[in-house]
Amino acid sequence: MLQAFVRDVHAGRAGLIRAARRAYLLGLVALALPGVVLGGLLVLVRPLSAPLPAVLLLVVLSVALSLVALRMAHTAAKNTELPARQAALTAAIQAATAPGVPVLLACALLSEGLAAGLFVVLAVGMHALVWWQLPGWVREPEG
């Protein structure tokens, strides 16, 4: 897997897009994995349910944090002081936070089906947005 990643990083713009998507997915998994373990433990413990206003506040906070993460990733990708490869991979890893925040909140509220489902839908939407935007963030690599 590492050899394919290195090969993609050095295979022009198309390869760099593949490498950035791999880096994004690895970043997302690294962010979400502890949350899934925590969520599983919380399901076993059966915590008290969260009140609806608190869930709605968490949704607003999740959307805001995800949009800030997307903005920061976009800024990193467009940083012309960085080489194209570094900018693309930095942006991809930062972009993993956009769906990662709602995934973590879904895990924290896993014992509450509707709230967890709401965050999963938000995470899927953020993931689709990042996946669609990521190729536009990748510049042609230098020499």
N, CA, C and O atoms as a DFTB+ gen file, in Angstrom:
572 C
 N C O
     1  1       0.823      -1.181       0.000
     2  2       0.000       0.000       0.000
     3  2       0.879       1.261       0.000
     4  3       0.581       2.232      -0.696
     5  1       1.943       1.236       0.774
     6  2       2.826       2.394       0.825
     7  2       3.524       2.619      -0.510
     8  3       3.731       3.761      -0.919
     9  1       3.887       1.533      -1.190
    10  2       4.526       1.673      -2.499
    11  2       3.563       2.305      -3.501
    12  3       3.965       3.158      -4.292
    13  1       2.302       1.896      -3.474
    14  2       1.312       2.478      -4.380
    15  2       1.110       3.961      -4.068
    16  3       0.941       4.778      -4.973
    17  1       1.129       4.294      -2.789
    18  2       0.979       5.692      -2.392
    19  2       2.146       6.529      -2.919
    20  3       1.941       7.590      -3.509
    21  1       3.362       6.048      -2.703
    22  2       4.554       6.780      -3.179
    23  2       4.548       6.880      -4.695
    24  3       4.897       7.925      -5.244
    25  1       4.160       5.818      -5.377
    26  2       4.090       5.843      -6.842
    27  2       3.076       6.896      -7.301
    28  3       3.329       7.636      -8.251
    29  1       1.923       6.957      -6.617
    30  2       0.909       7.941      -6.992
    31  2       1.374       9.370      -6.739
    32  3       1.070      10.267      -7.525
    33  1       2.098       9.589      -5.662
    34  2       2.581      10.939      -5.349
    35  2       3.481      11.466      -6.465
    36  3       3.523      12.670      -6.719
    37  1       4.191      10.567      -7.122
    38  2       5.137      10.978      -8.174
    39  2       4.608      10.725      -9.582
    40  3       5.391      10.734     -10.533
    41  1       3.311      10.501      -9.745
    42  2       2.753      10.153     -11.056
    43  2       1.922      11.274     -11.658
    44  3       0.885      11.002     -12.264
    45  1       2.336      12.503     -11.512
    46  2       1.602      13.612     -12.118
    47  2       0.370      13.989     -11.316
    48  3       0.173      13.505     -10.202
    49  1      -0.450      14.847     -11.879
    50  2      -1.626      15.361     -11.181
    51  2      -2.629      14.264     -10.870
    52  3      -3.153      14.220      -9.756
    53  1      -2.912      13.385     -11.810
    54  2      -3.888      12.309     -11.572
    55  2      -3.431      11.398     -10.435
    56  3      -4.231      10.999      -9.589
    57  1      -2.160      11.077     -10.423
    58  2      -1.633      10.255      -9.340
    59  2      -1.673      10.983      -8.013
    60  3      -1.952      10.378      -6.978
    61  1      -1.396      12.275      -8.036
    62  2      -1.429      13.070      -6.815
    63  2      -2.853      13.160      -6.261
    64  3      -3.043      13.198      -5.046
    65  1      -3.842      13.194      -7.139
    66  2      -5.241      13.180      -6.682
    67  2      -5.529      11.857      -5.976
    68  3      -6.150      11.843      -4.913
    69  1      -5.080      10.742      -6.563
    70  2      -5.282       9.432      -5.918
    71  2      -4.583       9.381      -4.564
    72  3      -5.144       8.879      -3.589
    73  1      -3.361       9.900      -4.503
    74  2      -2.614       9.903      -3.247
    75  2      -3.303      10.789      -2.209
    76  3      -3.366      10.429      -1.034
    77  1      -3.815      11.939      -2.633
    78  2      -4.515      12.832      -1.712
    79  2      -5.781      12.178      -1.181
    80  3      -6.107      12.322      -0.003
    81  1      -6.491      11.467      -2.034
    82  2      -7.695      10.769      -1.566
    83  2      -7.339       9.664      -0.575
    84  3      -8.046       9.453       0.411
    85  1      -6.232       8.956      -0.843
    86  2      -5.786       7.930       0.118
    87  2      -5.421       8.573       1.451
    88  3      -5.800       8.070       2.508
    89  1      -4.690       9.677       1.406
    90  2      -4.297      10.368       2.636
    91  2      -5.536      10.862       3.387
    92  3      -5.598      10.782       4.614
    93  1      -6.504      11.363       2.654
    94  2      -7.758      11.816       3.259
    95  2      -8.462      10.662       3.972
    96  3      -8.878      10.801       5.122
    97  1      -8.594       9.528       3.290
    98  2      -9.279       8.376       3.891
    99  2      -8.523       7.845       5.108
   100  3      -9.137       7.478       6.110
   101  1      -7.200       7.803       5.023
   102  2      -6.416       7.357       6.178
   103  2      -6.562       8.327       7.354
   104  3      -6.651       7.902       8.506
   105  1      -6.585       9.608       7.064
   106  2      -6.806      10.602       8.117
   107  2      -8.166      10.457       8.753
   108  3      -8.303      10.577       9.970
   109  1      -9.175      10.200       7.939
   110  2     -10.527      10.024       8.454
   111  2     -10.628       8.778       9.329
   112  3     -11.253       8.809      10.389
   113  1     -10.016       7.685       8.888
   114  2     -10.026       6.456       9.690
   115  2      -9.292       6.671      11.008
   116  3      -9.763       6.248      12.063
   117  1      -8.137       7.329      10.945
   118  2      -7.373       7.583      12.170
   119  2      -8.150       8.450      13.149
   120  3      -8.013       8.297      14.362
   121  1      -8.955       9.351      12.632
   122  2      -9.762      10.221      13.475
   123  2     -10.979       9.487      14.028
   124  3     -11.344       9.680      15.188
   125  1     -11.604       8.653      13.216
   126  2     -12.865       8.023      13.595
   127  2     -12.702       6.763      14.435
   128  3     -13.583       6.443      15.233
   129  1     -11.610       6.049      14.275
   130  2     -11.445       4.770      14.958
   131  2     -11.581       4.873      16.482
   132  3     -12.304       4.067      17.068
   133  1     -10.925       5.817      17.144
   134  2     -11.134       5.919      18.600
   135  2     -12.580       6.243      18.957
   136  3     -13.078       5.787      19.987
   137  1     -13.252       7.017      18.129
   138  2     -14.653       7.350      18.383
   139  2     -15.557       6.142      18.291
   140  3     -16.506       6.013      19.063
   141  1     -15.271       5.256      17.354
   142  2     -16.077       4.042      17.217
   143  2     -15.908       3.165      18.459
   144  3     -16.881       2.603      18.962
   145  1     -14.679       3.050      18.948
   146  2     -14.438       2.271      20.171
   147  2     -15.170       2.905      21.346
   148  3     -15.827       2.203      22.115
   149  1     -15.066       4.220      21.493
   150  2     -15.761       4.921      22.573
   151  2     -17.278       4.760      22.439
   152  3     -17.970       4.520      23.428
   153  1     -17.781       4.890      21.232
   154  2     -19.218       4.736      21.012
   155  2     -19.702       3.348      21.391
   156  3     -20.772       3.194      21.980
   157  1     -18.909       2.335      21.050
   158  2     -19.276       0.975      21.444
   159  2     -19.342       0.810      22.953
   160  3     -20.246       0.157      23.474
   161  1     -18.384       1.404      23.652
   162  2     -18.405       1.355      25.111
   163  2     -19.603       2.108      25.679
   164  3     -20.215       1.666      26.651
   165  1     -19.933       3.236      25.077
   166  2     -21.078       4.009      25.559
   167  2     -22.394       3.263      25.346
   168  3     -23.313       3.388      26.155
   169  1     -22.489       2.507      24.291
   170  2     -23.703       1.720      24.068
   171  2     -23.856       0.685      25.186
   172  3     -24.963       0.439      25.664
   173  1     -22.754       0.093      25.592
   174  2     -22.793      -0.894      26.667
   175  2     -23.166      -0.274      28.011
   176  3     -23.856      -0.901      28.814
   177  1     -22.711       0.956      28.261
   178  2     -22.955       1.618      29.535
   179  2     -24.357       2.231      29.596
   180  3     -24.903       2.421      30.682
   181  1     -24.929       2.533      28.458
   182  2     -26.253       3.164      28.362
   183  2     -26.323       4.485      29.133
   184  3     -26.958       4.554      30.185
   185  1     -25.666       5.541      28.610
   186  2     -25.702       6.831      29.311
   187  2     -27.092       7.464      29.219
   188  3     -27.953       7.016      28.461
   189  1     -27.281       8.510      30.006
   190  2     -28.543       9.248      29.958
   191  2     -28.714       9.861      28.572
   192  3     -27.732      10.166      27.895
   193  1     -29.947      10.037      28.160
   194  2     -30.183      10.604      26.832
   195  2     -29.915      12.112      26.848
   196  3     -30.099      12.788      27.860
   197  1     -29.484      12.601      25.712
   198  2     -29.203      14.030      25.564
   199  2     -30.495      14.762      25.210
   200  3     -31.265      14.283      24.378
   201  1     -30.742      15.912      25.829
   202  2     -31.941      16.672      25.488
   203  2     -31.851      17.212      24.058
   204  3     -30.759      17.469      23.552
   205  1     -32.989      17.379      23.425
   206  2     -33.060      17.837      22.042
   207  2     -32.325      19.156      21.815
   208  3     -31.599      19.262      20.826
   209  1     -32.473      20.182      22.685
   210  2     -31.714      21.423      22.447
   211  2     -30.198      21.195      22.430
   212  3     -29.483      21.840      21.664
   213  1     -29.715      20.288      23.263
   214  2     -28.283      19.998      23.277
   215  2     -27.855      19.330      21.975
   216  3     -26.789      19.636      21.441
   217  1     -28.677      18.425      21.465
   218  2     -28.366      17.755      20.196
   219  2     -28.355      18.765      19.057
   220  3     -27.465      18.736      18.207
   221  1     -29.332      19.648      19.038
   222  2     -29.384      20.674      17.986
   223  2     -28.183      21.615      18.068
   224  3     -27.642      22.021      17.040
   225  1     -27.765      21.962      19.283
   226  2     -26.580      22.794      19.451
   227  2     -25.341      22.061      18.945
   228  3     -24.471      22.672      18.324
   229  1     -25.254      20.768      19.205
   230  2     -24.127      19.975      18.711
   231  2     -24.131      19.892      17.182
   232  3     -23.071      19.878      16.555
   233  1     -25.317      19.838      16.589
   234  2     -25.407      19.817      15.124
   235  2     -24.869      21.125      14.557
   236  3     -24.079      21.112      13.614
   237  1     -25.286      22.241      15.118
   238  2     -24.812      23.552      14.653
   239  2     -23.296      23.665      14.840
   240  3     -22.589      24.139      13.950
   241  1     -22.807      23.231      15.991
   242  2     -21.372      23.264      16.254
   243  2     -20.616      22.360      15.282
   244  3     -19.544      22.725      14.798
   245  1     -21.163      21.200      15.002
   246  2     -20.531      20.256      14.076
   247  2     -20.443      20.831      12.668
   248  3     -19.410      20.711      12.009
   249  1     -21.511      21.447      12.211
   250  2     -21.510      22.061      10.878
   251  2     -20.478      23.188      10.829
   252  3     -19.724      23.304       9.863
   253  1     -20.449      24.015      11.872
   254  2     -19.501      25.134      11.897
   255  2     -18.060      24.626      11.891
   256  3     -17.232      25.131      11.132
   257  1     -17.756      23.649      12.716
   258  2     -16.387      23.120      12.766
   259  2     -16.004      22.433      11.456
   260  3     -14.861      22.539      11.011
   261  1     -16.937      21.741      10.847
   262  2     -16.664      21.076       9.575
   263  2     -16.384      22.086       8.473
   264  3     -15.482      21.886       7.659
   265  1     -17.148      23.164       8.443
   266  2     -16.925      24.190       7.428
   267  2     -15.596      24.921       7.649
   268  3     -14.918      25.279       6.686
   269  1     -15.229      25.138       8.897
   270  2     -13.921      25.754       9.189
   271  2     -12.810      24.818       8.723
   272  3     -11.823      25.269       8.141
   273  1     -12.960      23.526       8.973
   274  2     -11.947      22.551       8.531
   275  2     -11.831      22.547       7.012
   276  3     -10.724      22.489       6.478
   277  1     -12.957      22.609       6.314
   278  2     -12.923      22.674       4.849
   279  2     -12.216      23.932       4.369
   280  3     -11.437      23.885       3.418
   281  1     -12.482      25.038       5.015
   282  2     -11.848      26.302       4.634
   283  2     -10.336      26.245       4.855
   284  3      -9.560      26.713       4.022
   285  1      -9.931      25.670       5.983
   286  2      -8.498      25.552       6.271
   287  2      -7.821      24.611       5.270
   288  3      -6.699      24.874       4.835
   289  1      -8.490      23.530       4.908
   290  2      -7.929      22.603       3.926
   291  2      -7.789      23.287       2.569
   292  3      -6.774      23.126       1.891
   293  1      -8.791      24.037       2.179
   294  2      -8.754      24.758       0.911
   295  2      -7.613      25.774       0.911
   296  3      -6.908      25.920      -0.088
   297  1      -7.433      26.467       2.020
   298  2      -6.349      27.435       2.138
   299  2      -4.988      26.751       2.029
   300  3      -4.083      27.256       1.364
   301  1      -4.850      25.599       2.685
   302  2      -3.585      24.853       2.604
   303  2      -3.320      24.394       1.173
   304  3      -2.179      24.430       0.713
   305  1      -4.357      23.967       0.474
   306  2      -4.186      23.486      -0.904
   307  2      -3.762      24.606      -1.837
   308  3      -2.996      24.373      -2.773
   309  1      -4.235      25.790      -1.604
   310  2      -3.933      26.915      -2.486
   311  2      -2.682      27.682      -2.075
   312  3      -2.347      28.690      -2.696
   313  1      -1.990      27.223      -1.046
   314  2      -0.772      27.874      -0.586
   315  2       0.335      27.639      -1.614
   316  3       0.870      26.535      -1.716
   317  1       0.670      28.664      -2.364
   318  2       1.671      28.524      -3.428
   319  2       3.096      28.501      -2.890
   320  3       4.030      28.220      -3.642
   321  1       3.282      28.790      -1.607
   322  2       4.615      28.700      -1.018
   323  2       5.020      27.247      -0.781
   324  3       6.206      26.945      -0.643
   325  1       4.036      26.349      -0.734
   326  2       4.310      24.920      -0.563
   327  2       4.391      24.242      -1.919
   328  3       3.689      24.643      -2.847
   329  1       5.230      23.224      -2.056
   330  2       5.203      22.432      -3.287
   331  2       3.819      21.794      -3.455
   332  3       3.115      21.556      -2.474
   333  1       3.446      21.527      -4.685
   334  2       2.102      21.001      -4.973
   335  2       1.813      19.713      -4.210
   336  3       0.706      19.527      -3.705
   337  1       2.793      18.829      -4.125
   338  2       2.586      17.557      -3.426
   339  2       2.294      17.789      -1.949
   340  3       1.361      17.211      -1.392
   341  1       3.083      18.624      -1.336
   342  2       2.901      18.904       0.087
   343  2       1.571      19.610       0.336
   344  3       0.869      19.292       1.295
   345  1       1.228      20.553      -0.510
   346  2      -0.033      21.277      -0.342
   347  2      -1.225      20.327      -0.482
   348  3      -2.176      20.407       0.295
   349  1      -1.176      19.435      -1.465
   350  2      -2.289      18.510      -1.681
   351  2      -2.453      17.546      -0.516
   352  3      -3.570      17.318      -0.052
   353  1      -1.356      16.983      -0.043
   354  2      -1.448      16.016       1.056
   355  2      -1.818      16.696       2.373
   356  3      -2.568      16.131       3.169
   357  1      -1.303      17.892       2.607
   358  2      -1.680      18.643       3.808
   359  2      -3.169      18.951       3.791
   360  3      -3.860      18.765       4.793
   361  1      -3.656      19.418       2.663
   362  2      -5.080      19.741       2.543
   363  2      -5.938      18.493       2.714
   364  3      -6.985      18.545       3.360
   365  1      -5.510      17.382       2.145
   366  2      -6.292      16.148       2.240
   367  2      -6.410      15.680       3.682
   368  3      -7.484      15.268       4.120
   369  1      -5.315      15.742       4.417
   370  2      -5.351      15.291       5.810
   371  2      -6.174      16.258       6.656
   372  3      -6.918      15.827       7.538
   373  1      -6.051      17.550       6.400
   374  2      -6.874      18.518       7.132
   375  2      -8.347      18.351       6.802
   376  3      -9.200      18.524       7.672
   377  1      -8.655      18.016       5.558
   378  2     -10.046      17.859       5.137
   379  2     -10.726      16.682       5.838
   380  3     -11.952      16.650       5.936
   381  1      -9.952      15.727       6.321
   382  2     -10.534      14.584       7.023
   383  2     -11.296      15.021       8.270
   384  3     -12.165      14.293       8.751
   385  1     -10.980      16.192       8.794
   386  2     -11.671      16.698       9.975
   387  2     -13.125      17.052       9.664
   388  3     -13.982      16.959      10.542
   389  1     -13.411      17.454       8.433
   390  2     -14.769      17.891       8.084
   391  2     -15.805      16.783       8.326
   392  3     -16.789      17.043       9.018
   393  1     -15.639      15.576       7.799
   394  2     -16.583      14.518       8.154
   395  2     -16.225      13.865       9.487
   396  3     -17.062      13.197      10.094
   397  1     -14.986      14.054       9.944
   398  2     -14.561      13.425      11.194
   399  2     -15.292      13.960      12.411
   400  3     -15.615      13.194      13.319
   401  1     -15.559      15.249      12.451
   402  2     -16.263      15.844      13.592
   403  2     -17.659      15.228      13.749
   404  3     -17.987      14.779      14.847
   405  1     -18.496      15.184      12.701
   406  2     -19.805      14.556      12.890
   407  2     -19.716      13.052      13.165
   408  3     -20.581      12.500      13.846
   409  1     -18.686      12.389      12.648
   410  2     -18.520      10.965      12.956
   411  2     -18.267      10.789      14.444
   412  3     -18.863       9.915      15.074
   413  1     -17.394      11.606      15.011
   414  2     -17.112      11.508      16.442
   415  2     -18.341      11.809      17.288
   416  3     -18.571      11.155      18.305
   417  1     -19.129      12.792      16.875
   418  2     -20.350      13.095      17.614
   419  2     -21.387      11.981      17.457
   420  3     -22.134      11.689      18.391
   421  1     -21.430      11.367      16.286
   422  2     -22.325      10.217      16.105
   423  2     -21.922       9.085      17.040
   424  3     -22.775       8.426      17.633
   425  1     -20.626       8.865      17.167
   426  2     -20.137       7.818      18.065
   427  2     -20.478       8.134      19.513
   428  3     -20.843       7.240      20.276
   429  1     -20.361       9.395      19.892
   430  2     -20.667       9.795      21.266
   431  2     -22.152       9.636      21.579
   432  3     -22.529       9.415      22.730
   433  1     -22.988       9.749      20.556
   434  2     -24.441       9.632      20.751
   435  2     -24.983       8.341      20.148
   436  3     -26.151       8.272      19.765
   437  1     -24.139       7.328      20.065
   438  2     -24.516       6.073      19.425
   439  2     -25.704       5.400      20.100
   440  3     -26.469       4.696      19.441
   441  1     -25.867       5.604      21.389
   442  2     -26.986       4.976      22.088
   443  2     -28.320       5.648      21.769
   444  3     -29.379       5.113      22.099
   445  1     -28.273       6.804      21.135
   446  2     -29.496       7.504      20.718
   447  2     -29.587       7.443      19.195
   448  3     -28.907       8.190      18.492
   449  1     -30.412       6.569      18.710
   450  2     -30.483       6.285      17.286
   451  2     -30.704       7.496      16.394
   452  3     -29.977       7.682      15.417
   453  1     -31.690       8.319      16.711
   454  2     -32.022       9.456      15.845
   455  2     -30.891      10.490      15.803
   456  3     -30.538      10.982      14.732
   457  1     -30.330      10.814      16.961
   458  2     -29.242      11.796      16.999
   459  2     -28.011      11.262      16.279
   460  3     -27.372      11.983      15.513
   461  1     -27.679       9.998      16.526
   462  2     -26.523       9.400      15.851
   463  2     -26.752       9.372      14.346
   464  3     -25.841       9.668      13.574
   465  1     -27.952       9.020      13.929
   466  2     -28.287       8.998      12.504
   467  2     -28.150      10.366      11.858
   468  3     -27.698      10.481      10.719
   469  1     -28.540      11.396      12.584
   470  2     -28.420      12.767      12.079
   471  2     -26.955      13.119      11.826
   472  3     -26.625      13.725      10.806
   473  1     -26.088      12.742      12.747
   474  2     -24.667      13.030      12.579
   475  2     -24.039      12.164      11.487
   476  3     -23.127      12.609      10.790
   477  1     -24.513      10.955      11.340
   478  2     -24.002      10.101      10.258
   479  2     -24.372      10.704       8.902
   480  3     -23.547      10.727       7.988
   481  1     -25.598      11.188       8.771
   482  2     -26.020      11.833       7.519
   483  2     -25.161      13.067       7.253
   484  3     -24.748      13.304       6.118
   485  1     -24.892      13.848       8.289
   486  2     -24.040      15.029       8.135
   487  2     -22.626      14.617       7.733
   488  3     -22.017      15.258       6.877
   489  1     -22.101      13.560       8.337
   490  2     -20.751      13.085       7.996
   491  2     -20.687      12.601       6.551
   492  3     -19.715      12.875       5.848
   493  1     -21.707      11.888       6.107
   494  2     -21.740      11.412       4.720
   495  2     -21.792      12.605       3.757
   496  3     -21.130      12.595       2.720
   497  1     -22.571      13.621       4.097
   498  2     -22.630      14.825       3.270
   499  2     -21.294      15.540       3.204
   500  3     -20.877      15.984       2.134
   501  1     -20.625      15.652       4.330
   502  2     -19.303      16.291       4.358
   503  2     -18.278      15.456       3.586
   504  3     -17.430      15.997       2.877
   505  1     -18.368      14.146       3.733
   506  2     -17.457      13.265       2.996
   507  2     -17.651      13.453       1.486
   508  3     -16.674      13.571       0.746
   509  1     -18.891      13.481       1.037
   510  2     -19.166      13.670      -0.389
   511  2     -18.642      15.023      -0.864
   512  3     -18.100      15.133      -1.964
   513  1     -18.804      16.040      -0.039
   514  2     -18.316      17.376      -0.408
   515  2     -16.796      17.388      -0.543
   516  3     -16.264      17.948      -1.502
   517  1     -16.093      16.772       0.412
   518  2     -14.629      16.721       0.333
   519  2     -14.195      15.913      -0.882
   520  3     -13.307      16.330      -1.625
   521  1     -14.822      14.756      -1.083
   522  2     -14.442      13.868      -2.199
   523  2     -14.625      14.584      -3.533
   524  3     -13.826      14.396      -4.450
   525  1     -15.664      15.399      -3.648
   526  2     -15.947      16.126      -4.882
   527  2     -14.980      17.299      -5.061
   528  3     -14.557      17.584      -6.181
   529  1     -14.627      17.980      -3.964
   530  2     -13.770      19.163      -4.063
   531  2     -12.287      18.838      -4.149
   532  3     -11.523      19.619      -4.716
   533  1     -11.867      17.723      -3.610
   534  2     -10.443      17.409      -3.501
   535  2      -9.672      17.489      -4.817
   536  3      -8.573      18.042      -4.818
   537  1     -10.183      16.969      -5.941
   538  2      -9.422      17.097      -7.180
   539  2      -9.162      18.544      -7.596
   540  3      -8.134      18.832      -8.210
   541  1     -10.056      19.438      -7.276
   542  2      -9.865      20.848      -7.606
   543  2      -8.792      21.522      -6.770
   544  3      -8.286      22.582      -7.139
   545  1      -8.445      20.915      -5.653
   546  2      -7.424      21.485      -4.782
   547  2      -6.010      21.099      -5.221
   548  3      -5.041      21.722      -4.787
   549  1      -5.879      20.087      -6.070
   550  2      -4.567      19.558      -6.429
   551  2      -4.024      20.304      -7.644
   552  3      -4.651      20.343      -8.703
   553  1      -2.840      20.897      -7.464
   554  2      -2.162      21.583      -8.568
   555  2      -1.277      20.587      -9.321
   556  3      -0.987      19.495      -8.833
   557  1      -0.871      20.982     -10.484
   558  2       0.095      20.172     -11.256
   559  2       1.420      20.200     -10.501
   560  3       1.916      21.277     -10.169
   561  1       2.005      19.023     -10.222
   562  2       3.280      18.994      -9.496
   563  2       4.400      19.656     -10.286
   564  3       4.421      19.635     -11.516
   565  1       5.323      20.239      -9.545
   566  2       6.486      20.859     -10.172
   567  2       7.440      19.784     -10.645
   568  3       7.597      18.753      -9.991
   569  1       8.077      20.021     -11.781
   570  2       9.112      19.187     -12.370
   571  2       9.229      17.889     -11.754
   572  3      10.069      17.086     -12.161
